[in-house]
Coordinates of C-alpha atoms and ligand atoms in Angstrom, one line a residue:
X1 CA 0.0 0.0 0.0
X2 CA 1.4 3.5 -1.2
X3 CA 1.8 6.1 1.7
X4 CA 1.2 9.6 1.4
X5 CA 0.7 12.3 4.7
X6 CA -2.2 13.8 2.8
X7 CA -4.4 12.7 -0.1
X8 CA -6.4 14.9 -1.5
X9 CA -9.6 13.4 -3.3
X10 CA -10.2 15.6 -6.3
X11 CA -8.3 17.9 -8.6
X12 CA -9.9 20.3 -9.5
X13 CA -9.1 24.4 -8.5
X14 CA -9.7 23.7 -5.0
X15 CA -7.8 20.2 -4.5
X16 CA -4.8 21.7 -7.0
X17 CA -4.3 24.7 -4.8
X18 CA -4.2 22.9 -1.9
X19 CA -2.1 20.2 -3.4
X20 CA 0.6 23.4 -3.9
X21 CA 0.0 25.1 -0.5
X22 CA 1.3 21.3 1.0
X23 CA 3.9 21.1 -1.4
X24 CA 5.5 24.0 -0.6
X25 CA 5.3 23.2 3.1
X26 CA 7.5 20.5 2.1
X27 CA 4.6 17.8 2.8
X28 CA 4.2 14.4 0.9
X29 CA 0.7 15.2 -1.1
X30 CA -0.8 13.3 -3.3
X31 CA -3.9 14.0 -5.7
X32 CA -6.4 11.8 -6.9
X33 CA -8.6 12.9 -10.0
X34 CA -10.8 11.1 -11.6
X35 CA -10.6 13.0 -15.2
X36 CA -7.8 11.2 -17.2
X37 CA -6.2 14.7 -17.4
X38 CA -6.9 18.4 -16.2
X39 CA -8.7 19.0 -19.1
X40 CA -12.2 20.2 -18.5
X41 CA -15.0 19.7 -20.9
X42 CA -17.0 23.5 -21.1
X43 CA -15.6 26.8 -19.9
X44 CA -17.6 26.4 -16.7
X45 CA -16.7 29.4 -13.9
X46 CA -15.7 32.4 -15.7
X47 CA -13.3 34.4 -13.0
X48 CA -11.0 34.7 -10.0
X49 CA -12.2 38.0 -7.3
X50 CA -9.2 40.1 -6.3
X51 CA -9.1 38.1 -2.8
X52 CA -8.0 35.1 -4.5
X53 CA -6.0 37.2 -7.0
X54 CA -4.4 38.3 -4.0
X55 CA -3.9 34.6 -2.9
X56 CA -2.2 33.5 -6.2
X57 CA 0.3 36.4 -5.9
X58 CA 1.3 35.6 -2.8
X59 CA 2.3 32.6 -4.0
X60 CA 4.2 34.2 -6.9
X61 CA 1.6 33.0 -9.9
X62 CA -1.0 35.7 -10.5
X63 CA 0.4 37.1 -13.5
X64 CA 0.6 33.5 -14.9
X65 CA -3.6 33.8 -14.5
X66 CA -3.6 37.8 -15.5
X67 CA -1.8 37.2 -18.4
X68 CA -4.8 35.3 -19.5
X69 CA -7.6 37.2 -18.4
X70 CA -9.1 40.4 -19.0
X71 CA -10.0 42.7 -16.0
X72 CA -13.1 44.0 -14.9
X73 CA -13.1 47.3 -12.7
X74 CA -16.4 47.3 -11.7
X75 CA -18.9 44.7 -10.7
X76 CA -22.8 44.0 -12.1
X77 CA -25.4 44.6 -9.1
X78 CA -29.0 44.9 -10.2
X79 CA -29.8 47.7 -13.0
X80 CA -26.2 49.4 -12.3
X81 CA -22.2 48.6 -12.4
X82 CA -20.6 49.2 -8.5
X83 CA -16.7 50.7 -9.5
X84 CA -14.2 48.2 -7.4
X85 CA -11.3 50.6 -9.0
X86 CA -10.9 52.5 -5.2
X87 CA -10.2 49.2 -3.4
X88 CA -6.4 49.3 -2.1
X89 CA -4.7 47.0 -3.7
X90 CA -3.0 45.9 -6.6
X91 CA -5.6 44.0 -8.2
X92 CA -9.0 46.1 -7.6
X93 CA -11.1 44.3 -10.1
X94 CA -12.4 41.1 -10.9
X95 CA -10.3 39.0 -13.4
X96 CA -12.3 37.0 -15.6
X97 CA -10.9 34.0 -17.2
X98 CA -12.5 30.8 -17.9
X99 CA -12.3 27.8 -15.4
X100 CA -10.8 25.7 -17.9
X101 CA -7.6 28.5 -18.8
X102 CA -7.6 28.4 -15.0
X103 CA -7.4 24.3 -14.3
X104 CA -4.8 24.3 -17.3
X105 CA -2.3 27.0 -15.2
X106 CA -2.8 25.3 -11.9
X107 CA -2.0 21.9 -13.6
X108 CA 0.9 23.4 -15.2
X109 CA 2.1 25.5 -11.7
X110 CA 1.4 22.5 -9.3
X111 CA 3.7 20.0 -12.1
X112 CA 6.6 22.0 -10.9
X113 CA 5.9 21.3 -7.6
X114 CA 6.8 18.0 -6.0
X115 CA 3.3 16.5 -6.3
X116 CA 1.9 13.3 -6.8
X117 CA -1.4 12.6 -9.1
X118 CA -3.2 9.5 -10.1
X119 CA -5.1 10.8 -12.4
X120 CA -7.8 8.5 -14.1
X121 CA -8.6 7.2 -10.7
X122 CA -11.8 7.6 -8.4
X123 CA -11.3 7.1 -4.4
X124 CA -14.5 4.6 -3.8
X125 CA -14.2 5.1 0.1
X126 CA -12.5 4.9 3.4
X127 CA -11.9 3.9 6.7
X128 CA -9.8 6.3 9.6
X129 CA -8.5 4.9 12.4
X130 CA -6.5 6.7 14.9
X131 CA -3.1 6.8 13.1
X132 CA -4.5 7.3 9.9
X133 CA -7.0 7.2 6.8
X134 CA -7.1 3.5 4.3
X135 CA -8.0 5.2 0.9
X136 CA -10.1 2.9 -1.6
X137 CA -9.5 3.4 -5.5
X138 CA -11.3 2.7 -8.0
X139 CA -8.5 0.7 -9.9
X140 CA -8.6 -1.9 -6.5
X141 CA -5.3 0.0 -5.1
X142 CA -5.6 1.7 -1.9
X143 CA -3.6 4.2 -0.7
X144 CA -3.0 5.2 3.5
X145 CA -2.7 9.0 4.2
X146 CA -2.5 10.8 7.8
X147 CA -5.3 12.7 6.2
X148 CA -7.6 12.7 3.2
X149 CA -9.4 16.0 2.5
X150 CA -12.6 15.9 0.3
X151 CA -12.3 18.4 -2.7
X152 CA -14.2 16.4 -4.5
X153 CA -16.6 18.5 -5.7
X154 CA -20.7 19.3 -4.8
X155 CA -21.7 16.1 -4.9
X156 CA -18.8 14.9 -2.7
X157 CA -18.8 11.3 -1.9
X158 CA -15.8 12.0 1.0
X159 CA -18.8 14.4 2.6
X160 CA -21.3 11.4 2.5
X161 CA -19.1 8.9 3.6
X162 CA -18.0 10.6 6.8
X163 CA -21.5 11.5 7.8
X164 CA -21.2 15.0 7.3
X165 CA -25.0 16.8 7.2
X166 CA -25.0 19.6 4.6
X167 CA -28.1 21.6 5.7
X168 CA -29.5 24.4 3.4
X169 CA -31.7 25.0 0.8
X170 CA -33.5 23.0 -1.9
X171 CA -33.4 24.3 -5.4
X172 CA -35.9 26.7 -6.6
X173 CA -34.7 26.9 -10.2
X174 CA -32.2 25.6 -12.6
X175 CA -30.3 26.8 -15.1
X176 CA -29.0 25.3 -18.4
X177 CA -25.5 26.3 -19.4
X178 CA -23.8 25.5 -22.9
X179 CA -21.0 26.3 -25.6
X180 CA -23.0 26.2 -29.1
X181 CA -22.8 27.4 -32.8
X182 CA -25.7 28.7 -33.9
X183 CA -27.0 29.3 -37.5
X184 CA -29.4 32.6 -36.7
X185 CA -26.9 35.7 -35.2
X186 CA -28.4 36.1 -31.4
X187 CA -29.1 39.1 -29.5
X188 CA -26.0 39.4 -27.6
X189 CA -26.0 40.3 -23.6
X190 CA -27.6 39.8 -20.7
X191 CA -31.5 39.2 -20.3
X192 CA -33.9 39.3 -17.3
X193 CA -37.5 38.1 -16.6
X194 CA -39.4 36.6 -13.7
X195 CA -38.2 33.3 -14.1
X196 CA -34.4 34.7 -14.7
X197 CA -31.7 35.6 -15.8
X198 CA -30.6 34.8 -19.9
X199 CA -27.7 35.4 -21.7
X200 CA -25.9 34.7 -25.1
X201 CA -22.1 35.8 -25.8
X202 CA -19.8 34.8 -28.3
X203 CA -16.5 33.2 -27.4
X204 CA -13.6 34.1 -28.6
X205 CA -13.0 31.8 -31.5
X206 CA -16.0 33.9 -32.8
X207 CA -18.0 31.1 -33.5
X208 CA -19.2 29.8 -30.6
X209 CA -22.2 31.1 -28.3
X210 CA -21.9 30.4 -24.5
X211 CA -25.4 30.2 -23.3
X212 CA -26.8 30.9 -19.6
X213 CA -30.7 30.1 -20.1
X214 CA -33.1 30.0 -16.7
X215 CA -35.5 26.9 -17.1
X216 CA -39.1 27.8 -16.6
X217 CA -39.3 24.6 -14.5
X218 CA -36.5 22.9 -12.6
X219 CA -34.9 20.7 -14.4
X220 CA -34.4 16.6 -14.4
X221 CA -30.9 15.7 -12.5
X222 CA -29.3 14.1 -15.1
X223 CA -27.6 15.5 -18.1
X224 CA -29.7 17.9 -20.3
X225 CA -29.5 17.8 -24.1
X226 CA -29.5 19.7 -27.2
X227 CA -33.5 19.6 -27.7
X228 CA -33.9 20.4 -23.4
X229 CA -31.6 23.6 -24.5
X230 CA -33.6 24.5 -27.8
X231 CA -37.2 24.5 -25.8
X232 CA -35.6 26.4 -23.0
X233 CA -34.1 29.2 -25.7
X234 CA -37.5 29.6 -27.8
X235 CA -39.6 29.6 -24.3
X236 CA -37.4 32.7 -23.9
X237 CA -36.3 34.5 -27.0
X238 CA -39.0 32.8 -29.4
X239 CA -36.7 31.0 -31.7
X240 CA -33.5 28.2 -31.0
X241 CA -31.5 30.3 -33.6
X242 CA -30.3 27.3 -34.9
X243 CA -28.7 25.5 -32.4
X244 CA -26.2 22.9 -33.5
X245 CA -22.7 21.2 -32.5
X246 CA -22.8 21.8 -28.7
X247 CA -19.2 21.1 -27.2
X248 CA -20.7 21.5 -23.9
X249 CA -24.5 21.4 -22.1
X250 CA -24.6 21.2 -18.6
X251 CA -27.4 22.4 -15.8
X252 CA -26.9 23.9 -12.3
X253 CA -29.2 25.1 -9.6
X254 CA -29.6 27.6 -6.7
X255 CA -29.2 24.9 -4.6
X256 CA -27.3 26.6 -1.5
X257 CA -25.8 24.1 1.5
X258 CA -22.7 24.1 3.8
X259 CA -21.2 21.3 5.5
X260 CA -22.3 21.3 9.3
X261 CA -18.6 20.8 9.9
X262 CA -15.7 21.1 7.9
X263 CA -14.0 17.7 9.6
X264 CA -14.7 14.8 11.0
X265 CA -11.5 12.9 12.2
X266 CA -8.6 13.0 10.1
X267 CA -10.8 13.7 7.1
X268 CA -11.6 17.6 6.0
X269 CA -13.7 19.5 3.6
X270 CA -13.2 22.5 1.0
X271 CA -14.5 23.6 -1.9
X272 CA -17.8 22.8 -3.6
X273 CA -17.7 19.6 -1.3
X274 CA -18.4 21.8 2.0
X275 CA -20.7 24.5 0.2
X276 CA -22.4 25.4 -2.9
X277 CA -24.6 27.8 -4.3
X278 CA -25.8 29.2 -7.0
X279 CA -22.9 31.5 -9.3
X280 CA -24.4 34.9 -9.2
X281 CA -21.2 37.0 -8.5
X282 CA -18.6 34.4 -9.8
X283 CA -18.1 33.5 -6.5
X284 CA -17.8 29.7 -6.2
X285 CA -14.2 28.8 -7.7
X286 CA -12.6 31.6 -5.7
X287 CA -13.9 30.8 -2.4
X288 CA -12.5 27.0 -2.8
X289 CA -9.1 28.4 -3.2
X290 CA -9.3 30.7 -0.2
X291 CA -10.6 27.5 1.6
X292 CA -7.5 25.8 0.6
X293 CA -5.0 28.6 1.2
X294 CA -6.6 28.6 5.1
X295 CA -6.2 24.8 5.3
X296 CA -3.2 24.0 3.8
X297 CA -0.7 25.5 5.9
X298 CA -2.7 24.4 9.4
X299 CA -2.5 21.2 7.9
X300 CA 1.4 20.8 6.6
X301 CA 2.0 22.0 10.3
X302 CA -0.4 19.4 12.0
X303 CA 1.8 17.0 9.9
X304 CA 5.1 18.4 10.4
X305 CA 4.5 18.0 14.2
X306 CA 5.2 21.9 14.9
X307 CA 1.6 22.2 15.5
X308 CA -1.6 20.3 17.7
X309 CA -4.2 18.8 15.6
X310 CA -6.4 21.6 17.3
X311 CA -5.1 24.0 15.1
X312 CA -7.0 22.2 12.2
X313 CA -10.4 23.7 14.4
X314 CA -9.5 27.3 13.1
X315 CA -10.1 25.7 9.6
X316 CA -13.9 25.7 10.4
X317 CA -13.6 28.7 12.7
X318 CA -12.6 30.8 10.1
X319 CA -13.9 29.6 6.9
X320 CA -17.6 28.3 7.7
X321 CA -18.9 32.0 8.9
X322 CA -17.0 34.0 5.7
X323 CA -18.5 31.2 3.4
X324 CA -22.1 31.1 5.2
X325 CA -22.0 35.3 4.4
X326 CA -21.3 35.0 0.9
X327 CA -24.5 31.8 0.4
X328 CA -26.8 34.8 1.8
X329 CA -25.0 37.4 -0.9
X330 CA -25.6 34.8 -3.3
X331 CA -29.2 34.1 -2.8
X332 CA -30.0 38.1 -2.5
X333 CA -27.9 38.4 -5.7
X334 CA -29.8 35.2 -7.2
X335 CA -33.1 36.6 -6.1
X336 CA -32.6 39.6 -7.5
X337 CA -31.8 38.4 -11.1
X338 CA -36.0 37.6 -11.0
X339 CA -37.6 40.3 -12.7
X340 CA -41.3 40.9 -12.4
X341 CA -42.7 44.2 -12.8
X342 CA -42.8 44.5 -8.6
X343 CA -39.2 43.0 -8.2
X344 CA -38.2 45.0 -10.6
X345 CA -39.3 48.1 -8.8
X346 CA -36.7 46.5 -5.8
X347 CA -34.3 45.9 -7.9
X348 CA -34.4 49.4 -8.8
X349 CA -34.6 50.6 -5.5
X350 CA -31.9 48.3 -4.4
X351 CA -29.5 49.2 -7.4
X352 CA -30.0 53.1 -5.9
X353 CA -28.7 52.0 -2.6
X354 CA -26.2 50.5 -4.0
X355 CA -25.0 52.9 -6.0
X356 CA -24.7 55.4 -2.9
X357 CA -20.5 55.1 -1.3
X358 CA -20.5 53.9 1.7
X359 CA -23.2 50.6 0.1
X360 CA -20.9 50.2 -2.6
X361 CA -17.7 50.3 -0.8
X362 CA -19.5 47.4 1.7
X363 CA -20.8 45.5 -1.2
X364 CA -17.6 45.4 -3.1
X365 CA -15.7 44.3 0.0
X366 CA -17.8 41.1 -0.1
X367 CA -17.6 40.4 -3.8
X368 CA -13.9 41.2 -4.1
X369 CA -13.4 38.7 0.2
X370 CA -11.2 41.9 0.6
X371 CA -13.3 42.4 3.9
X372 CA -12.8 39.4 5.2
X373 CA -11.9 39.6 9.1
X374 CA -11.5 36.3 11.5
X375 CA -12.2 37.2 15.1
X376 CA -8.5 37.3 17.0
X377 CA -9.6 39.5 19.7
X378 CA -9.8 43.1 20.6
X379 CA -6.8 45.5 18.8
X380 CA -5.8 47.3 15.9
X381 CA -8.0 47.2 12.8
X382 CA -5.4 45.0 11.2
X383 CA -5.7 42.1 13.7
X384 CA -8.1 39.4 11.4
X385 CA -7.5 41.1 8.7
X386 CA -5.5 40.2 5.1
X387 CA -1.8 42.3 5.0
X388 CA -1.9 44.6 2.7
X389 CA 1.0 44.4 -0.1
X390 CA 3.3 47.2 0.9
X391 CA 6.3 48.4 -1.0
X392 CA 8.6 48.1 1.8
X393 CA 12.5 48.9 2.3
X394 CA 14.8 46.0 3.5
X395 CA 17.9 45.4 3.6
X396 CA 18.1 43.3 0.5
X397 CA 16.2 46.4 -1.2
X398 CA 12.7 47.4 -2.2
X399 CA 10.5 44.3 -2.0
X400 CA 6.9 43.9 -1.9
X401 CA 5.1 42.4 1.4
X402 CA 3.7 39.0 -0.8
X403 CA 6.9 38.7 -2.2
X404 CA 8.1 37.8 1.1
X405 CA 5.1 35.0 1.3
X406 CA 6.4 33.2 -1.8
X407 CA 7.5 30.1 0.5
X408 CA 4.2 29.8 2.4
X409 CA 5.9 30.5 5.7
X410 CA 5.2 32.9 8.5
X411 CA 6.5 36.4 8.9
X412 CA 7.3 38.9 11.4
X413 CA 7.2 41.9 9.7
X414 CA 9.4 44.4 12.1
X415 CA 8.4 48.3 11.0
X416 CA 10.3 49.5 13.9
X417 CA 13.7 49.6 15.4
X418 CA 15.8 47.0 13.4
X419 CA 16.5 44.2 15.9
X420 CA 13.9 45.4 18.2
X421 CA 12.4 41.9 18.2
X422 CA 13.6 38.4 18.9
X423 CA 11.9 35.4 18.0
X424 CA 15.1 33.2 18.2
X425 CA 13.0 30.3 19.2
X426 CA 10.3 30.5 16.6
X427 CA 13.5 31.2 14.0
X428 CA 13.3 27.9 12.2
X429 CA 9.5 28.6 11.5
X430 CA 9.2 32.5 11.1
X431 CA 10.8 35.0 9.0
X432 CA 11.9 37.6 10.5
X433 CA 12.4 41.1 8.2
X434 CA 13.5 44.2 9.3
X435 CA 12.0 46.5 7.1
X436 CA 10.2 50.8 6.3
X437 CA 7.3 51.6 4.7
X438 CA 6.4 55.0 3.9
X439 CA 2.3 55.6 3.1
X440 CA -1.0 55.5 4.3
X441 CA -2.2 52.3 6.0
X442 CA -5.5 52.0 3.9
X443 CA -7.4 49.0 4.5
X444 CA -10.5 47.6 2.5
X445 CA -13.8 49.0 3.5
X446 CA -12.6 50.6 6.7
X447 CA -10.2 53.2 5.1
X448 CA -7.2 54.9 6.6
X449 CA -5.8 53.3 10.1
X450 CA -2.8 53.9 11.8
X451 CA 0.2 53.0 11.0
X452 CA 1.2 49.3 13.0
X453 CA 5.2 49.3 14.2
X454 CA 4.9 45.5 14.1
X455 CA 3.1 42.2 11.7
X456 CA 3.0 39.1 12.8
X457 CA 1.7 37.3 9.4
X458 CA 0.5 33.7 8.9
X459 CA 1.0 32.3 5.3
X460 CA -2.7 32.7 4.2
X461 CA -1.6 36.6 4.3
X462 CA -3.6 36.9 7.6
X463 CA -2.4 39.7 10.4
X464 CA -2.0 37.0 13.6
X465 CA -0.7 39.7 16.1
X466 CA 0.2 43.5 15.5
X467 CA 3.2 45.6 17.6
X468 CA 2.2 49.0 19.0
X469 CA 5.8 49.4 19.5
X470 CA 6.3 46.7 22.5
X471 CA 6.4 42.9 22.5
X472 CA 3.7 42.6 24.2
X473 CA 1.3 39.5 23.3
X474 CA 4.0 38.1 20.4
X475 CA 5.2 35.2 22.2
X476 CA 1.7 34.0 23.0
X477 CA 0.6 34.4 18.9
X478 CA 3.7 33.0 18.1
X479 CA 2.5 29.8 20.1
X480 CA -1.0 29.8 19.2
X481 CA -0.4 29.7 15.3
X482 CA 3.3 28.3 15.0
X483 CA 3.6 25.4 17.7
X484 CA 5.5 25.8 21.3
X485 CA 8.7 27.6 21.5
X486 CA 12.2 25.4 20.3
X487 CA 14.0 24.2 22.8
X488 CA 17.6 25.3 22.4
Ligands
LIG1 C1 -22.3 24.8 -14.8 C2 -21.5 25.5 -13.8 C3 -21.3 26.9 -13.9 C4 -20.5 27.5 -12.9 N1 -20.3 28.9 -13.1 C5 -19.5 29.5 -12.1 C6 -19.1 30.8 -12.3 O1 -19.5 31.5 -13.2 N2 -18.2 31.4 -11.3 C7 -17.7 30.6 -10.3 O2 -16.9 31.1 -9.5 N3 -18.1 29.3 -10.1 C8 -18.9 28.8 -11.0 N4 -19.3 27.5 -10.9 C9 -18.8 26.8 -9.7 C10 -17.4 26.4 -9.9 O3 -17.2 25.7 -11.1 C11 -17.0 25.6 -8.7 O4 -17.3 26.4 -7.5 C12 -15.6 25.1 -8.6 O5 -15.3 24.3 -9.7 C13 -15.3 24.4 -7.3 O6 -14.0 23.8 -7.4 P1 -13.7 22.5 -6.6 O7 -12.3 22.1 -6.9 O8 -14.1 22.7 -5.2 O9 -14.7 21.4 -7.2 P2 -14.8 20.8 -8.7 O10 -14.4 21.8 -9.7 O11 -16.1 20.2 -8.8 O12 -13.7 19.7 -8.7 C14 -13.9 18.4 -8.1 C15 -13.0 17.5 -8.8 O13 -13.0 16.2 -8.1 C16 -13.1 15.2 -9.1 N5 -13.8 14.1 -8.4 C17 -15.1 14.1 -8.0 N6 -15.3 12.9 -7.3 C18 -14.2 12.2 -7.3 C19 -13.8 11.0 -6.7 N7 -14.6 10.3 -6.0 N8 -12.5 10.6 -6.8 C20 -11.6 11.4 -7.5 N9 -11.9 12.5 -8.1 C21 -13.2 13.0 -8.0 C22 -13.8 15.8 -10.3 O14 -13.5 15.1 -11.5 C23 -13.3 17.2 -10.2 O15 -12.1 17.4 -11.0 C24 -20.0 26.8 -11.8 C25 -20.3 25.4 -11.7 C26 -21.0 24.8 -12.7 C27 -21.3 23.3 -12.5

């Protein structure tokens, strides 16, 4: 039987991104995909929000994805556009590329990593015990892993198998999504009624339409067809245009659950397989990423023994109440798209609001996850929140702050007197960088704060402690997020 620490079930953006946050932590990860490749049949999601933009560069990759892309600087809410172009940071809009560009540069990225995938295999079960998880393929090889996280996608069999509720909401209406030609030119654009939201857009071979249509009933499970497609499109527009050579059909629904927890045992959750909902706001791929960019250091140190496996709780901690806040935006968003003449008066209404700053500046910060804030206590603004990228002074020149999270390891990010702090028995965990800044300290939403003499930075980007000058508290962060203190 072929040992791994961590098998990942699923390789898709949320088990690839994972699979690299573990690699670079130096832990033995393997991937199991069932697809024979990373190849992805349809375009499915269609862009990355500057959070997870954020994410990618501070692993070093983002302009591997924004070479790719095109960039969006303002985002569609009701009847009007909200401008994201005031946000501080580096990448204030929403990048939209399609899911399978996206797979392909992960594939590509995580292949120089040292990775293992058996691709073309399904895992068919498994059994944890207190050392460790028995991993059942579908090719009658098993594998054993410390721990076997479930990226596995909506329909997650790792979620069933451990007994994992996933309480929400039923569907209320389906959607049919597809890559066509078409022989009649459509209307391009976006279209609304009460059943929906419709919309037809050519890709960029010129050629082919990429369909959205909302169903007047919910449709079969199952996969839909060419003729399911060509009733749903003259139900709406009056005519099929002449539908023909589909590459992809597919439906999906507003169905909107979360995982009642995120692990049971030695066996985790992220991605689609602990939440899904229905893709108004692009939100979906990009909140699997950030699920894995949480996990997959807590995890690597959990393995690596610098860390209690109680450190893996702040996985659920964190994630499960930012996720559960973006299902509601989804379903407000979702509802929304349902135009009748009286909800289109709301919409109206709503899209006024909206449009007013301080709204905007609130509803961007959840689209874009830039307002993201896990609970750490009482303190400065920063505490919780995601470092900004400062251009900072050191002494090995001007670098930016994510350039100094490349290698997914901690920082102590030391504003103040050079060798004012000493960490010497964290120093085989945490960087420590002596370093100036000279600017505002503008954070997302919340604007101008003062300016912090002290970051104590865990590898998801997240502030874990911030200096007023003293020590006072670091040791104890220190501890909490990067194991006990090295004996020397
Ligand atoms: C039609 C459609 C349109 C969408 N549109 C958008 C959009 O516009 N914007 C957006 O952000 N999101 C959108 N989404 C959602 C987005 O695609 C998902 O949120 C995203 O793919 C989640 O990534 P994941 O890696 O968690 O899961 P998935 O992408 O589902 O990946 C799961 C992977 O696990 C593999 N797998 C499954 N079971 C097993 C098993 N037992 N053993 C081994 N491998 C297994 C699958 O082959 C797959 O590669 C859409 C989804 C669909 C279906």
């Amino acid at each position: 039987m072929t040992e791994h620490a961590v098998v990942i079930a699923g390789g898709g953006p949320t088990g690839m991104m994972l699979a690299a946050e573990l690699a670079l932590a130096r832990v033995d990860v393997a991937v199991v995909e069932r697809r024979p490749d990373h190849t992805l049949a349809g375009s499915r999601a269609g862009g990355l929000l500057t959070r997870t933009i954020e994410e990618l560069d501070q692993r070093g990759v983002a302009d591997r994805f924004l070479a790719e892309g095109q960039t969006h600087q303002a985002m569609p809410f009701g009847t009007v556009m909200l401008d994201m172009s005031d946000l501080p940071t580096r990448h204030p809009y929403f990048l939209g590329i399609f899911q399978n560009q996206i797979e392909r540069i992960m594939a590509a990225w995580i292949a120089e990593l040292p990775v293992r995938i058996y691709y073309g295999s399904e895992v068919k079960g498994f059994a944890q015990d207190g050392a460790g998880v028995d991993v059942e393929l579908s090719d009658d090889r098993s594998l054993r892993a410390g721990y076997l996280v479930g990226c596995d996608g909506g329909g997650s069999l790792i979620r069933k198998a451990a007994g994992i509720e996933f309480p929400g909401w039923d569907p209320t209406r389906s959607n049919l999504i597809a890559e066509v030609e078409m022989t009649e030119e459509p209307p391009q654009g976006v279209r609304h009624d009460a059943s929906g939201i419709h919309a037809l857009s050519k890709m960029e071979d010129g050629r082919t339409i990429r369909v959205v249509v909302t169903e007047r009933q919910i449709g079969p499970s199952g996969e839909p067809t060419l003729r399911d497609l060509g009733e749903a499109l003259i139900t709406v527009y009056g005519t099929d245009f002449g539908i023909h050579n589909p590459t992809w059909i597919s439906r999906f629904t507003d169905m909107t659950r979360q995982a009642a927890t995120y692990r049971e045992g030695r066996v985790l959750l992220a991605g689609d397989s602990a939440h899904v909902h229905y893709p108004a706001g692009g939100q979906g791929l990009s909140l699997g990423v950030q699920d894995a960019v949480n996990l997959g250091w807590k995890l690597a140190q959990v393995v690596n023994g610098t860390s209690p496996e109680s450190l893996l709780d702040t996985y659920q901690d964190e994630r499960h109440p930012v996720v559960a806040r973006v299902l509601q935006h989804t379903m407000a968003l979702g509802t929304l798209q349902r135009q009748d003449e009286r909800m289109k008066a709301l919409v109206e209404m709503t899209s006024e609001l909206a449009s007013m700053d301080e709204p905007r500046r609130r509803l961007v910060g959840i689209r874009s996850g830039l307002d993201i804030h896990h609970d750490f206590g009482e303190g400065h603004p920063l505490l919780g929140r995601r470092m900004p990228d400062l251009d900072l002074v050191t002494a090995d020149g001007p670098l930016r702050v994510f350039e100094l999270l490349h290698d997914a390891r901690p920082l102590l990010l030391n504003l103040g007197q050079p060798g004012d702090l000493d960490i010497t028995p964290w120093a085989d965990r945490v960087r420590l960088v002596d370093a100036s800044y000279e600017g505002d300290w503008e954070l997302p939403v919340l604007g101008v704060v003062s300016a912090p003499i002290a970051a104590l930075i865990r590898p998801d980007g997240y502030v874990a402690w911030v200096g007023d000058g003293t020590p006072v508290g670091l040791l104890g962060a220190l501890a909490t997020w990067f194991g006990p203190a090295s004996a020397s």
